[in-house]
Amino acid sequence: MTRLDQIADAIQQQTGIYTNARSIERIARALLTETDFWHIIDQSDEVVPIVAATLEYFKEQGWIHQENDRLTLTPEGKKQILDHWKIVRLPDYACRTCDGRGIDIRRLPESAVQTFMQIHRERPAAIIDYDQGYITPECTLARVGFAHWKGDVDHREILVLGDDDLVSLALCLIGKPRRITVVEIDERLVQFIQKWAAAFDFPIEIRHFDLSRPLPDDYLHRFDTFLTDPPESIVAFRAFVGRGIAALKGPGCVGYFGFTRREATLKKWHHIQSYLVQQNVAITDVLHNYHAYVNWDYAPNTRAWQLAPVKKAPDIHWYRSSLYRIETLHGHLGEVDTEFDIRAFNDKEASTT
Amino acid sequence: MTRLDQIADAIQQQTGIYTNARSIERIARALLTETDFWHIIDQSDEVVPIVAATLEYFKEQGWIHQENDRLTLTPEGKKQILDHWKIVRLPDYACRTCDGRGIDIRRLPESAVQTFMQIHRERPAAIIDYDQGYITPECTLARVGFAHWKGDVDHREILVLGDDDLVSLALCLIGKPRRITVVEIDERLVQFIQKWAAAFDFPIEIRHFDLSRPLPDDYLHRFDTFLTDPPESIVAFRAFVGRGIAALKGPGCVGYFGFTRREATLKKWHHIQSYLVQQNVAITDVLHNYHAYVNWDYAPNTRAWQLAPVKKAPDIHWYRSSLYRIETLHGHLGEVDTEFDIRAFNDKEASTT
């Protein structure tokens, strides 16, 4: 009988990515209910290369077999999972009203929601050049609603670092920010947001900017709140979240960011938490799988696609990320003048680029 | 015009407790909608001594006035908050189905819920000797449901460090743990849990134990999951959560604990997060104000009561705590043989003892 930690060691050796028994368990459990690759990733909540390598391992052992895009447990596989490892199916207690987010977006002002949905329909598509990929409009509304509810929007000076999710427009539709500054690398988005901000006379200032470079000096210690969605490498995290922290005024200021498990192991989570502690910020909220991403057009060119044992487009939102809220204490730091190499914005755990 | 950070400095000097402008802002905002002391604490989400001192300061400035147990803003107070500080009321977007918890306890097995409610009605009252105070039965069910849903209950070896909330019984009613070990200092609870475990033939082993002492050697590296609710000092946190971590088997094991803002500033939150990072565990979830506490009988003997400007019993659940979930990585540590002085289980931020 093979132990879960032995498989984890083998997978870690093969992929070079941190793996422990719990990861293998989560993947095995997903196989009890799912047969589609993207569903298995979503259920297991693990990074794509580990899921792919584990499924390959299971196939070699004769525990799963593949037919017509489906990965099905064999009788030996079932025996292994249910009898040997004692892994069971889990109930689903997620609240259906709020999709487990704790806030009900039907309580947001209705006309603001409708306007945002309308704007969203016209938005530019995600492109691979900037590692884009945007969350559903419902998730943007939920995130912005959460920030509004926590007192981080009205009368605040807000910085948005990368605005693929149109957070700036949603913030102005839902709340009353004093001013929003957006830094964005994609000219298409700069123009799109500028157009709508002008149409509604929103206090949004948008600037074409590459976050591998330090923020302009006059952005430092100026904002009450920042929102961002970094690529999942440590370097990118420092470039996005670290610069966000440096842009906050003083104690009691707030940052929001999304961070996924699909491209980041818990070891990387631990690493960013250690980083946050060192910057003198406190984590106030971590809401699991708060955001679902719209499946992007460039999927077949990504590493996730190459790793997929089955070349079939996802039929669900398989890519999710958690919502973090942080609050500064006295002496908060952040990245003031660090330069980063944009090529390091990806690492081994990444798979959607 | 007095600035928020100036008031924060004055309050910090007076109370000796970390305070920043955001705390004063939260208290001022609460005054826009609340007139009862306990409601103001609940709304502001701040530690009791800071709320009490800030209200006293506001009173001296003529910003609030007290009449018949009510604290009401004066016209000057309103002007200060609305016009000078630009603090506004906030919307409430919390999901009403799940009370913002993200899981709907109506989806738990109905008969289990009913049985638990019945048991709960007969439970011993909280006593001040052990800094007790228990959460509502709905919150215990939500916490246990959350753990079950995350795969941390079925077939797991579980350690409960202090079981004032009857978590062990709820775990057995909702899920199928392999075995539960409870360490508890209060003989009344030991007997109460023992009686019900015997009646249902639950795999619960309960031991009378004082957590200021190290866990027995055979508890180390033995459990898959722990649950606990520490008193809010750093020392108590290490004694409860730190010993819980040391009791976990290896990587991929899980701990749950509650931690409040009512008796812990964000500086203390930062401190415990730094501690967790050092123990090689990752924080996977932080769910704000997940638990509401039943108002305990000994309230008039507590510091919170002495600090209250108004001697009126709370008519709401004013004391809430957040739910943390942590997961171990390789090389997790914890408190193996540390002895703690039980007198250090309280500190300046505490108010319910």
Short mmCIF file of C-alpha atoms in Angstrom, two decimals, chain B residues 4-288:
data_model
loop_
_atom_site.label_atom_id
_atom_site.label_comp_id
_atom_site.label_asym_id
_atom_site.label_seq_id
_atom_site.Cartn_x
_atom_site.Cartn_y
_atom_site.Cartn_z
CA LEU B 4 -7.97 61.53 14.55
CA ASP B 5 -4.33 60.55 15.00
CA GLN B 6 -3.89 63.12 17.78
CA ILE B 7 -6.81 61.58 19.65
CA ALA B 8 -5.38 58.11 19.00
CA ASP B 9 -2.06 59.19 20.54
CA ALA B 10 -3.81 60.58 23.61
CA ILE B 11 -5.85 57.39 24.05
CA GLN B 12 -2.80 55.20 23.59
CA GLN B 13 -0.92 57.21 26.20
CA GLN B 14 -3.79 56.97 28.64
CA THR B 15 -4.63 53.28 28.22
CA GLY B 16 -1.18 51.93 27.38
CA ILE B 17 -2.82 50.03 24.52
CA TYR B 18 -1.89 50.37 20.83
CA THR B 19 -4.30 52.75 19.08
CA ASN B 20 -4.30 54.39 15.69
CA ALA B 21 -6.52 56.87 13.86
CA ARG B 22 -8.56 54.09 12.34
CA SER B 23 -9.69 52.91 15.79
CA ILE B 24 -10.97 56.36 16.69
CA GLU B 25 -12.66 56.58 13.30
CA ARG B 26 -14.42 53.26 13.84
CA ILE B 27 -15.72 54.39 17.23
CA ALA B 28 -16.85 57.75 15.82
CA ARG B 29 -18.65 55.98 12.99
CA ALA B 30 -20.44 53.67 15.40
CA LEU B 31 -21.78 56.77 17.18
CA LEU B 32 -23.60 57.76 13.98
CA THR B 33 -25.94 54.80 14.38
CA GLU B 34 -25.63 53.51 17.96
CA THR B 35 -26.34 54.99 21.38
CA ASP B 36 -25.79 51.93 23.60
CA PHE B 37 -22.27 51.17 24.89
CA TRP B 38 -22.31 47.48 23.92
CA HIS B 39 -23.69 48.28 20.47
CA ILE B 40 -20.94 50.86 20.00
CA ILE B 41 -18.27 48.27 20.84
CA ASP B 42 -19.86 45.74 18.52
CA GLN B 43 -20.12 48.21 15.63
CA SER B 44 -16.65 49.65 16.09
CA ASP B 45 -14.95 46.27 16.47
CA GLU B 46 -12.43 47.75 18.89
CA VAL B 47 -11.04 46.67 22.26
CA VAL B 48 -13.17 47.67 25.21
CA PRO B 49 -10.68 49.89 27.13
CA ILE B 50 -10.07 51.95 23.97
CA VAL B 51 -13.77 52.38 23.30
CA ALA B 52 -14.38 53.41 26.92
CA ALA B 53 -11.49 55.90 26.94
CA THR B 54 -12.48 57.36 23.56
CA LEU B 55 -16.07 57.86 24.66
CA GLU B 56 -14.81 59.57 27.80
CA TYR B 57 -12.65 61.85 25.63
CA PHE B 58 -15.60 62.63 23.35
CA LYS B 59 -17.70 63.44 26.41
CA GLU B 60 -15.07 65.87 27.70
CA GLN B 61 -15.02 67.61 24.31
CA GLY B 62 -18.79 67.99 24.42
CA TRP B 63 -19.24 65.71 21.39
CA ILE B 64 -21.47 63.20 23.14
CA HIS B 65 -23.78 63.50 26.05
CA GLN B 66 -25.14 60.83 28.33
CA GLU B 67 -28.70 60.53 29.45
CA ASN B 68 -30.58 57.48 30.73
CA ASP B 69 -27.98 54.92 29.66
CA ARG B 70 -27.78 56.46 26.19
CA LEU B 71 -24.75 58.09 24.61
CA THR B 72 -25.93 60.59 22.02
CA LEU B 73 -23.97 62.82 19.67
CA THR B 74 -24.33 66.54 20.33
CA PRO B 75 -24.61 68.95 17.35
CA GLU B 76 -20.87 69.67 17.81
CA GLY B 77 -20.12 65.94 17.80
CA LYS B 78 -22.06 65.44 14.58
CA LYS B 79 -20.29 68.35 12.98
CA GLN B 80 -16.93 66.98 14.03
CA ILE B 81 -17.62 63.50 12.67
CA LEU B 82 -19.55 64.29 9.50
CA ASP B 83 -18.06 67.60 8.39
CA HIS B 84 -14.54 67.69 9.77
CA TRP B 85 -13.55 64.05 9.63
CA LYS B 86 -15.86 63.19 6.70
CA ILE B 87 -16.82 59.92 8.35
CA VAL B 88 -19.97 58.43 6.87
CA ARG B 89 -22.40 55.67 7.71
CA LEU B 90 -21.70 52.38 5.99
CA PRO B 91 -24.06 50.07 4.14
CA ASP B 92 -24.61 46.55 5.43
CA TYR B 93 -24.12 43.98 2.69
CA ALA B 94 -23.80 40.94 4.99
CA CYS B 95 -25.62 37.92 3.66
CA ARG B 96 -28.73 37.35 5.75
CA THR B 97 -28.97 33.68 4.92
CA CYS B 98 -25.62 32.76 6.49
CA ASP B 99 -25.03 35.81 8.72
CA GLY B 100 -21.92 36.54 6.71
CA ARG B 101 -20.28 33.22 7.57
CA GLY B 102 -20.32 31.82 4.06
CA ILE B 103 -21.82 28.54 5.21
CA ASP B 104 -25.49 27.95 5.73
CA ILE B 105 -26.09 25.90 8.87
CA ARG B 106 -29.53 24.97 7.59
CA ARG B 107 -27.68 22.65 5.22
CA LEU B 108 -26.26 20.60 8.12
CA PRO B 109 -28.09 17.34 8.97
CA GLU B 110 -31.27 18.48 10.70
CA SER B 111 -31.49 15.86 13.43
CA ALA B 112 -27.87 16.50 14.43
CA VAL B 113 -28.61 20.19 14.77
CA GLN B 114 -31.68 19.54 16.88
CA THR B 115 -29.85 17.15 19.18
CA PHE B 116 -27.04 19.63 19.66
CA MET B 117 -29.46 22.44 20.51
CA GLN B 118 -31.08 20.16 23.08
CA ILE B 119 -27.75 19.25 24.72
CA HIS B 120 -26.76 22.91 24.70
CA ARG B 121 -29.82 23.89 26.73
CA GLU B 122 -28.57 21.77 29.62
CA ARG B 123 -24.95 22.94 29.58
CA PRO B 124 -23.21 24.37 32.68
CA ALA B 125 -23.06 28.16 32.87
CA ALA B 126 -19.81 30.01 32.12
CA ILE B 127 -17.74 30.86 35.20
CA ILE B 128 -15.07 33.51 35.63
CA ASP B 129 -12.51 31.13 37.22
CA TYR B 130 -11.44 29.81 33.84
CA ASP B 131 -12.07 32.91 31.73
CA GLN B 132 -15.00 31.09 30.17
CA GLY B 133 -17.60 32.50 27.88
CA TYR B 134 -19.10 30.36 25.18
CA ILE B 135 -20.33 31.04 21.70
CA THR B 136 -23.93 30.51 20.63
CA PRO B 137 -24.79 26.94 19.64
CA GLU B 138 -25.40 28.17 16.08
CA CYS B 139 -21.80 29.40 15.97
CA THR B 140 -20.44 26.10 17.27
CA LEU B 141 -22.42 24.33 14.55
CA ALA B 142 -21.13 26.76 11.92
CA ARG B 143 -17.53 26.26 13.04
CA VAL B 144 -17.84 22.49 13.11
CA GLY B 145 -19.72 22.52 9.78
CA PHE B 146 -16.92 24.60 8.28
CA ALA B 147 -14.29 22.11 9.49
CA HIS B 148 -16.34 19.19 8.19
CA TRP B 149 -16.78 20.84 4.80
CA LYS B 150 -12.99 21.43 4.60
CA GLY B 151 -12.25 17.74 5.19
CA ASP B 152 -10.84 18.17 8.68
CA VAL B 153 -13.32 16.00 10.62
CA ASP B 154 -14.18 12.65 9.00
CA HIS B 155 -11.67 9.90 9.88
CA ARG B 156 -9.48 12.41 11.67
CA GLU B 157 -7.77 12.21 15.07
CA ILE B 158 -8.89 15.46 16.64
CA LEU B 159 -7.64 17.37 19.68
CA VAL B 160 -9.87 19.93 21.38
CA LEU B 161 -7.97 22.22 23.77
CA GLY B 162 -10.60 23.53 26.16
CA ASP B 163 -14.18 22.63 25.28
CA ASP B 164 -16.36 25.32 26.69
CA ASP B 165 -18.21 25.38 23.35
CA LEU B 166 -19.01 21.64 23.31
CA VAL B 167 -17.17 21.34 20.00
CA SER B 168 -16.38 17.67 20.64
CA LEU B 169 -20.06 16.73 20.84
CA ALA B 170 -20.94 18.82 17.78
CA LEU B 171 -18.10 17.19 15.79
CA CYS B 172 -19.47 13.71 16.52
CA LEU B 173 -23.05 14.73 15.75
CA ILE B 174 -22.18 16.35 12.40
CA GLY B 175 -19.26 14.24 11.13
CA LYS B 176 -17.45 10.96 11.69
CA PRO B 177 -14.13 11.68 13.46
CA ARG B 178 -11.94 8.65 14.19
CA ARG B 179 -11.28 9.81 17.73
CA ILE B 180 -11.52 13.03 19.70
CA THR B 181 -9.33 13.88 22.67
CA VAL B 182 -10.47 16.78 24.83
CA VAL B 183 -8.33 18.52 27.43
CA GLU B 184 -10.42 20.65 29.77
CA ILE B 185 -9.76 22.34 33.11
CA ASP B 186 -13.35 22.62 34.33
CA GLU B 187 -14.57 19.45 36.08
CA ARG B 188 -18.19 20.37 35.41
CA LEU B 189 -17.55 20.37 31.66
CA VAL B 190 -15.51 17.17 31.86
CA GLN B 191 -18.46 15.42 33.44
CA PHE B 192 -21.05 17.00 31.17
CA ILE B 193 -19.21 15.99 27.98
CA GLN B 194 -18.41 12.55 29.37
CA LYS B 195 -22.07 11.93 30.13
CA TRP B 196 -23.22 12.80 26.61
CA ALA B 197 -20.34 11.00 24.92
CA ALA B 198 -21.28 7.85 26.84
CA ALA B 199 -24.98 8.25 26.05
CA PHE B 200 -24.26 8.38 22.29
CA ASP B 201 -21.22 6.10 22.34
CA PHE B 202 -19.10 8.83 20.76
CA PRO B 203 -15.32 8.20 20.40
CA ILE B 204 -14.50 11.04 22.82
CA GLU B 205 -11.79 10.77 25.45
CA ILE B 206 -11.76 13.69 27.88
CA ARG B 207 -9.03 14.54 30.32
CA HIS B 208 -8.93 17.05 33.13
CA PHE B 209 -5.96 19.22 32.21
CA ASP B 210 -4.50 22.67 32.80
CA LEU B 211 -3.01 24.14 29.62
CA SER B 212 -0.44 26.25 31.45
CA ARG B 213 1.44 22.91 31.63
CA PRO B 214 2.92 21.12 28.59
CA LEU B 215 0.81 18.45 26.89
CA PRO B 216 1.68 14.85 27.76
CA ASP B 217 4.43 13.46 25.48
CA ASP B 218 2.10 10.98 23.83
CA TYR B 219 -0.06 13.88 22.57
CA LEU B 220 2.78 15.31 20.48
CA HIS B 221 2.72 14.69 16.72
CA ARG B 222 -0.41 12.59 17.04
CA PHE B 223 -3.39 14.55 15.72
CA ASP B 224 -4.72 15.56 12.29
CA THR B 225 -6.81 18.49 13.47
CA PHE B 226 -7.10 20.68 16.53
CA LEU B 227 -9.71 23.20 17.60
CA THR B 228 -9.38 25.75 20.39
CA ASP B 229 -10.46 29.17 21.61
CA PRO B 230 -7.61 30.82 23.49
CA PRO B 231 -7.86 33.73 25.93
CA GLU B 232 -6.53 36.70 23.97
CA SER B 233 -3.09 37.30 25.47
CA ILE B 234 0.06 36.27 23.65
CA VAL B 235 0.97 33.88 26.46
CA ALA B 236 -2.43 32.18 26.38
CA PHE B 237 -2.27 32.05 22.59
CA ARG B 238 1.01 30.16 22.78
CA ALA B 239 -0.39 27.85 25.47
CA PHE B 240 -3.52 26.97 23.49
CA VAL B 241 -2.70 27.36 19.79
CA GLY B 242 1.04 26.69 20.17
CA ARG B 243 0.37 23.41 22.01
CA GLY B 244 -2.26 22.56 19.38
CA ILE B 245 0.35 22.99 16.64
CA ALA B 246 2.86 20.80 18.52
CA ALA B 247 0.19 18.09 18.76
CA LEU B 248 -0.27 17.89 14.96
CA LYS B 249 1.23 14.93 13.12
CA GLY B 250 3.03 16.43 10.18
CA PRO B 251 2.54 18.60 7.11
CA GLY B 252 -1.01 19.15 5.87
CA CYS B 253 -2.59 19.00 9.33
CA VAL B 254 -5.02 21.66 10.40
CA GLY B 255 -5.88 23.92 13.32
CA TYR B 256 -8.89 26.11 14.03
CA PHE B 257 -9.16 28.85 16.59
CA GLY B 258 -11.24 31.89 17.38
CA PHE B 259 -9.60 35.27 17.93
CA THR B 260 -11.39 38.48 18.72
CA ARG B 261 -10.87 42.18 18.12
CA ARG B 262 -12.80 43.02 21.31
CA GLU B 263 -9.80 42.13 23.48
CA ALA B 264 -7.00 42.23 20.94
CA THR B 265 -5.75 45.18 18.91
CA LEU B 266 -4.52 44.66 15.36
CA LYS B 267 -1.03 44.98 16.79
CA LYS B 268 -1.70 41.83 18.76
CA TRP B 269 -3.18 40.24 15.64
CA HIS B 270 0.07 41.09 13.89
CA HIS B 271 2.00 39.53 16.76
CA ILE B 272 0.11 36.23 16.59
CA GLN B 273 0.40 36.15 12.79
CA SER B 274 4.14 36.61 13.14
CA TYR B 275 4.16 33.76 15.66
CA LEU B 276 2.19 31.50 13.29
CA VAL B 277 4.57 32.21 10.42
CA GLN B 278 7.50 31.25 12.68
CA GLN B 279 5.84 27.94 13.56
CA ASN B 280 5.77 26.99 9.85
CA VAL B 281 2.03 27.02 9.45
CA ALA B 282 0.10 28.86 6.73
CA ILE B 283 -3.09 30.79 7.41
CA THR B 284 -5.71 29.55 4.94
CA ASP B 285 -8.82 31.40 6.19
CA VAL B 286 -9.65 34.35 8.43
CA LEU B 287 -13.39 34.86 8.70
CA HIS B 288 -14.31 38.07 10.45
#
